[in-house]
mmCIF file of C-alpha atoms in Angstrom:
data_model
loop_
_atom_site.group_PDB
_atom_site.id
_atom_site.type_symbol
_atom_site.label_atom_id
_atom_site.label_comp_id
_atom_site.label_asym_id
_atom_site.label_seq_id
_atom_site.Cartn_x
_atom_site.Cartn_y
_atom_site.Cartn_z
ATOM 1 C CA UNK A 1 0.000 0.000 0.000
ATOM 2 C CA UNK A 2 1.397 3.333 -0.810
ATOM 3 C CA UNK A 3 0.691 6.436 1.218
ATOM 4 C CA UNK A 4 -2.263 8.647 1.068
ATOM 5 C CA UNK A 5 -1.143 12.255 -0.135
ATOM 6 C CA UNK A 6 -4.652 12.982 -1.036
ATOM 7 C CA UNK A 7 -8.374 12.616 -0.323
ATOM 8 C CA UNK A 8 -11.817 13.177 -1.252
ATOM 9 C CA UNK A 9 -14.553 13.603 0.344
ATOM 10 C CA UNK A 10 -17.951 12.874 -1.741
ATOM 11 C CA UNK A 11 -22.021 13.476 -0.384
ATOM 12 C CA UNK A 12 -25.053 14.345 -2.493
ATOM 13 C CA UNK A 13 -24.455 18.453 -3.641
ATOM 14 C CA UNK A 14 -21.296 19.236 -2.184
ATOM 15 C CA UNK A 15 -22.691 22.265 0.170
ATOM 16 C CA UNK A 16 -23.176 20.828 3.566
ATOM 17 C CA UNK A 17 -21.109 17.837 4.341
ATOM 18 C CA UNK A 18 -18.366 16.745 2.353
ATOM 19 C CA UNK A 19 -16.907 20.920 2.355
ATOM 20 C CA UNK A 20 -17.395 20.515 5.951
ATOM 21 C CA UNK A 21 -15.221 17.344 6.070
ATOM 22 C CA UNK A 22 -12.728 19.042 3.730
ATOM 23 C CA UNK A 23 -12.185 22.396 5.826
ATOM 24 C CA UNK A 24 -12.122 20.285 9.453
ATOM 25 C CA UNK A 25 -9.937 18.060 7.610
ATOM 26 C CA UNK A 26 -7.716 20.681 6.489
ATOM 27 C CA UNK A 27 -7.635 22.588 10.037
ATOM 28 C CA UNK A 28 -6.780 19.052 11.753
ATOM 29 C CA UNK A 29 -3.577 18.720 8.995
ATOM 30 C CA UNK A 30 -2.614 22.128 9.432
ATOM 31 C CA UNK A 31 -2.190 21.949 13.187
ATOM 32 C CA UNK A 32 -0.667 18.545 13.319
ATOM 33 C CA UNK A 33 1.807 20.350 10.615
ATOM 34 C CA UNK A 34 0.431 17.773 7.645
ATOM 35 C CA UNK A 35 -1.125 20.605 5.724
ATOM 36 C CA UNK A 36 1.192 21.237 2.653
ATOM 37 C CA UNK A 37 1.665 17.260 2.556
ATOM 38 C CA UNK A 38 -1.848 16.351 1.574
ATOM 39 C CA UNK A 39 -4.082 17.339 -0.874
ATOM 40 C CA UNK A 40 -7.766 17.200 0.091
ATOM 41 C CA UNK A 41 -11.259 18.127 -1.780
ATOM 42 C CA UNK A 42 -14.749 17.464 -1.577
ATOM 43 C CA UNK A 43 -17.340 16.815 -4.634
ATOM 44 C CA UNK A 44 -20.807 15.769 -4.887
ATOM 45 C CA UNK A 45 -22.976 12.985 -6.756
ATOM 46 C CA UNK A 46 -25.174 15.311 -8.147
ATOM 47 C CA UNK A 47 -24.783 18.071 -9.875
ATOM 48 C CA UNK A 48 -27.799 20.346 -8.609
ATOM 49 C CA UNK A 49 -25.501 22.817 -6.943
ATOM 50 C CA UNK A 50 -22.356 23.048 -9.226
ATOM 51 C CA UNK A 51 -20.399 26.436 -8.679
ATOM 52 C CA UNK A 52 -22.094 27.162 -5.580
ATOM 53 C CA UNK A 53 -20.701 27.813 -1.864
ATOM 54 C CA UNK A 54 -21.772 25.765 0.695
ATOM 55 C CA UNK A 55 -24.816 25.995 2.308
ATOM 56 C CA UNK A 56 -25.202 29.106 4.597
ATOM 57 C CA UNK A 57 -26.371 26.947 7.667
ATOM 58 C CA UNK A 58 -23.105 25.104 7.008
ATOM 59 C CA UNK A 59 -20.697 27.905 6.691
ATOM 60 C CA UNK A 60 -22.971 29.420 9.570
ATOM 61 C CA UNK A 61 -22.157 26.878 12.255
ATOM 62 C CA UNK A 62 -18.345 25.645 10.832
ATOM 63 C CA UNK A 63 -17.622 29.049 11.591
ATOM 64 C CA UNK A 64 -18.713 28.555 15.063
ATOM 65 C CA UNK A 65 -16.340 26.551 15.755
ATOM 66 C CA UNK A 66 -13.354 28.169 14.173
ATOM 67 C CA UNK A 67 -13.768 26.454 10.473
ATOM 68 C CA UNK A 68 -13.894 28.803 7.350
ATOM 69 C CA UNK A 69 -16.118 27.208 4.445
ATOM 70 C CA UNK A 70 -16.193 30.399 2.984
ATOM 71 C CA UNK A 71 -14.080 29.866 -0.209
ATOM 72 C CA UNK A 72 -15.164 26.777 -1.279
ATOM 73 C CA UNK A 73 -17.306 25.900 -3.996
ATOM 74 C CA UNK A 74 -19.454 23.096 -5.146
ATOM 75 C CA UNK A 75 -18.509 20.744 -7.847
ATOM 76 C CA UNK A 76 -19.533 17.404 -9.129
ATOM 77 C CA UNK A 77 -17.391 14.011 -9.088
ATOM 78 C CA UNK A 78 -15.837 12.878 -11.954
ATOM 79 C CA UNK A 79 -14.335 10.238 -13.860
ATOM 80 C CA UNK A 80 -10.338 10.492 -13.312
ATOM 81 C CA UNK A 81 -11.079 11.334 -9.250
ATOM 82 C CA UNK A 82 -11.300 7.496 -9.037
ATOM 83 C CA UNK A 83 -7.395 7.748 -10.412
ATOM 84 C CA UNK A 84 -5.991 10.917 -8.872
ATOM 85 C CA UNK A 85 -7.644 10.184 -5.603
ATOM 86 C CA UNK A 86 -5.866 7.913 -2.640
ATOM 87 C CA UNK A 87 -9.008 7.854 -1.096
ATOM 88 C CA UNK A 88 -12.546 8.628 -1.983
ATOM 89 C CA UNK A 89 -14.686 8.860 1.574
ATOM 90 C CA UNK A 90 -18.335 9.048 1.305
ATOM 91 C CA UNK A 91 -20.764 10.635 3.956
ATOM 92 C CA UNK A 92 -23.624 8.248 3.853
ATOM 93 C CA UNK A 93 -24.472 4.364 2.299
ATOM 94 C CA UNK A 94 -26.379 6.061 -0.870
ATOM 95 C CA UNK A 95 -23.629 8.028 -1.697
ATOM 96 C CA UNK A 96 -20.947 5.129 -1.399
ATOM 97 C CA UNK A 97 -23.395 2.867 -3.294
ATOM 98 C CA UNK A 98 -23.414 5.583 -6.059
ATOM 99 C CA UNK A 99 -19.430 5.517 -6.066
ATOM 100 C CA UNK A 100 -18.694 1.978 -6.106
ATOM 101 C CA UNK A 101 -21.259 1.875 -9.019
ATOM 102 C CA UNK A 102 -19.361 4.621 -11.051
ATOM 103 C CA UNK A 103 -15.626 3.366 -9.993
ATOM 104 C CA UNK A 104 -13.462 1.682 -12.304
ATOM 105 C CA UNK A 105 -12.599 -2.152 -10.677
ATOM 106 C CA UNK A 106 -8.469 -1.021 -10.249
ATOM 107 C CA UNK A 107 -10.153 2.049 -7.845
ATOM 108 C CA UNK A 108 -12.502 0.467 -5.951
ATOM 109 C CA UNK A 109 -10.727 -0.422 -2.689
ATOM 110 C CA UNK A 110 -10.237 3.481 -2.596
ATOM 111 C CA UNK A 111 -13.829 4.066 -2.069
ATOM 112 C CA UNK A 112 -15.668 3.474 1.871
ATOM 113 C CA UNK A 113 -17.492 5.362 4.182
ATOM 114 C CA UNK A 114 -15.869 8.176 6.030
ATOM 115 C CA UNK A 115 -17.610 7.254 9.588
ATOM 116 C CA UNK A 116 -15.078 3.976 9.474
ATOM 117 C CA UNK A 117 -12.487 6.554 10.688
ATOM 118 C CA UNK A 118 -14.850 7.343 13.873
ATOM 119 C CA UNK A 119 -13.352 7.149 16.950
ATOM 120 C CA UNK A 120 -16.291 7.706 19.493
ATOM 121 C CA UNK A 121 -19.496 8.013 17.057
ATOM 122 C CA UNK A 122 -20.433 4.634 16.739
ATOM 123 C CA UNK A 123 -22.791 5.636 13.614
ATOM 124 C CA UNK A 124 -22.141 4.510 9.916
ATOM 125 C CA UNK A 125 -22.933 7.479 8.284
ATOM 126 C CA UNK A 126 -23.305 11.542 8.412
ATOM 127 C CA UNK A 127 -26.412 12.380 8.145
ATOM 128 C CA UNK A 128 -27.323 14.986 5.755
ATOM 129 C CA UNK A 129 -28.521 18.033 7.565
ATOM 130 C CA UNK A 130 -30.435 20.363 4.648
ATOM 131 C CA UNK A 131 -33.634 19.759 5.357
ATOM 132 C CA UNK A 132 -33.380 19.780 9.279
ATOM 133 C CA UNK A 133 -32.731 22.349 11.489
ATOM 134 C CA UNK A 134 -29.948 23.895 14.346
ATOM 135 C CA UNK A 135 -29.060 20.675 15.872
ATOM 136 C CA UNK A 136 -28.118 18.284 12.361
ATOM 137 C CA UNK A 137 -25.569 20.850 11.506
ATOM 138 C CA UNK A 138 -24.291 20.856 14.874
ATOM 139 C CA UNK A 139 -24.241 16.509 14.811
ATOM 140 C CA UNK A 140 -22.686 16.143 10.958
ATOM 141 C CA UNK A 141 -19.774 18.924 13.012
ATOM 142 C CA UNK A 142 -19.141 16.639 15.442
ATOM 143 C CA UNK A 143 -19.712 13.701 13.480
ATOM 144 C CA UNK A 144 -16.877 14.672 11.130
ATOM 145 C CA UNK A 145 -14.346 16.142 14.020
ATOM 146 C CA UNK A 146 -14.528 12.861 15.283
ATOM 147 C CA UNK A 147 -14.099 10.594 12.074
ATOM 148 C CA UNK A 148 -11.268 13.598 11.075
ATOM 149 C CA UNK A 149 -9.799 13.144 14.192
ATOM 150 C CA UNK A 150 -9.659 9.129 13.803
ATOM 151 C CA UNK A 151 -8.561 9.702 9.973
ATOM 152 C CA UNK A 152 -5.528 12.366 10.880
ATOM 153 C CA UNK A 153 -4.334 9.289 13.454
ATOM 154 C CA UNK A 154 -4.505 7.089 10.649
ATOM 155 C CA UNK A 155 -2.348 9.381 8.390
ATOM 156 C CA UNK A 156 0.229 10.037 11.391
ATOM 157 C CA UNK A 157 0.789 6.189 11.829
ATOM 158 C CA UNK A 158 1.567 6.243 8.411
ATOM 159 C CA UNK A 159 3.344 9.425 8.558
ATOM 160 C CA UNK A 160 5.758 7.518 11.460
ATOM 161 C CA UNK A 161 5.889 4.312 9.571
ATOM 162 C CA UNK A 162 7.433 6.295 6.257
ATOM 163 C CA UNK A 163 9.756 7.719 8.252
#
């Protein structure tokens, strides 16, 4: 297995979820010093919200808690992610299904669910938050600090084991 130097992280529109796993992501690297080393991005199934930023509620309560969402914009998946991608870390079962369905056979062990990183949430997926209210944004946050948290420990092991 060769090291992961990048990662993508994949729900329905690319405005709630996967940007928030992207900018928590990139906050975690950046502080454990990993920042420049990896290159991480988020895209959606669909393509309903191409070009867009994320979702206000999103940016809205990221920012809350110190992560910027600000810059990013929406775009869809596409075909030569399933090469240029180490990984390819879906939010929810539908989504996953929807990958393993559109990857090419040499690409598929790149492709699983990014709640497998979890270290306390014992749930499968993120849920997606857009039609709830207050307290889904506030779960898919710490739903994704924790499965970032157990995905940077991941990276550092390998990290120490390159070294």
């Amino acid at each position: 297995m060769h090291a992961i130097t990048s990662i993508l992280f994949v729900c329905t529109g690319n405005i709630c979820r996967s940007p928030t796993a992207e900018a928590i992501l990139r906050a975690k690297l950046e502080v454990a010093g990993l920042g420049q080393r990896l290159h991480i991005d988020s895209a959606g199934t669909h393509l309903q919200h191409i070009g867009e930023a994320p979702d206000s509620r999103s940016q809205h309560f990221a920012l809350l808690r110190s992560y910027d969402l600000q810059h990013l914009r929406a775009r869809q998946i596409k075909a030569d992610d399933f090469a240029s991608f180490d990984l390819l870390l879906a939010m929810d079962k539908h989504n996953l299904a929807l990958l393993e369905a559109a990857c090419p056979l040499p690409h598929r062990h790149k492709v699983a669910l990014f709640m497998n990183y979890a270290i306390t949430t014992e749930a499968d997926e993120v849920p997606d938050p857009y039609y709830g209210g207050a307290a889904g944004f506030e779960q898919v946050l710490d739903y994704i600090e924790d499965a970032a948290a157990g995905l940077l420990a991941t990276l550092l092991a390998e990290q120490s084991l390159d070294c």
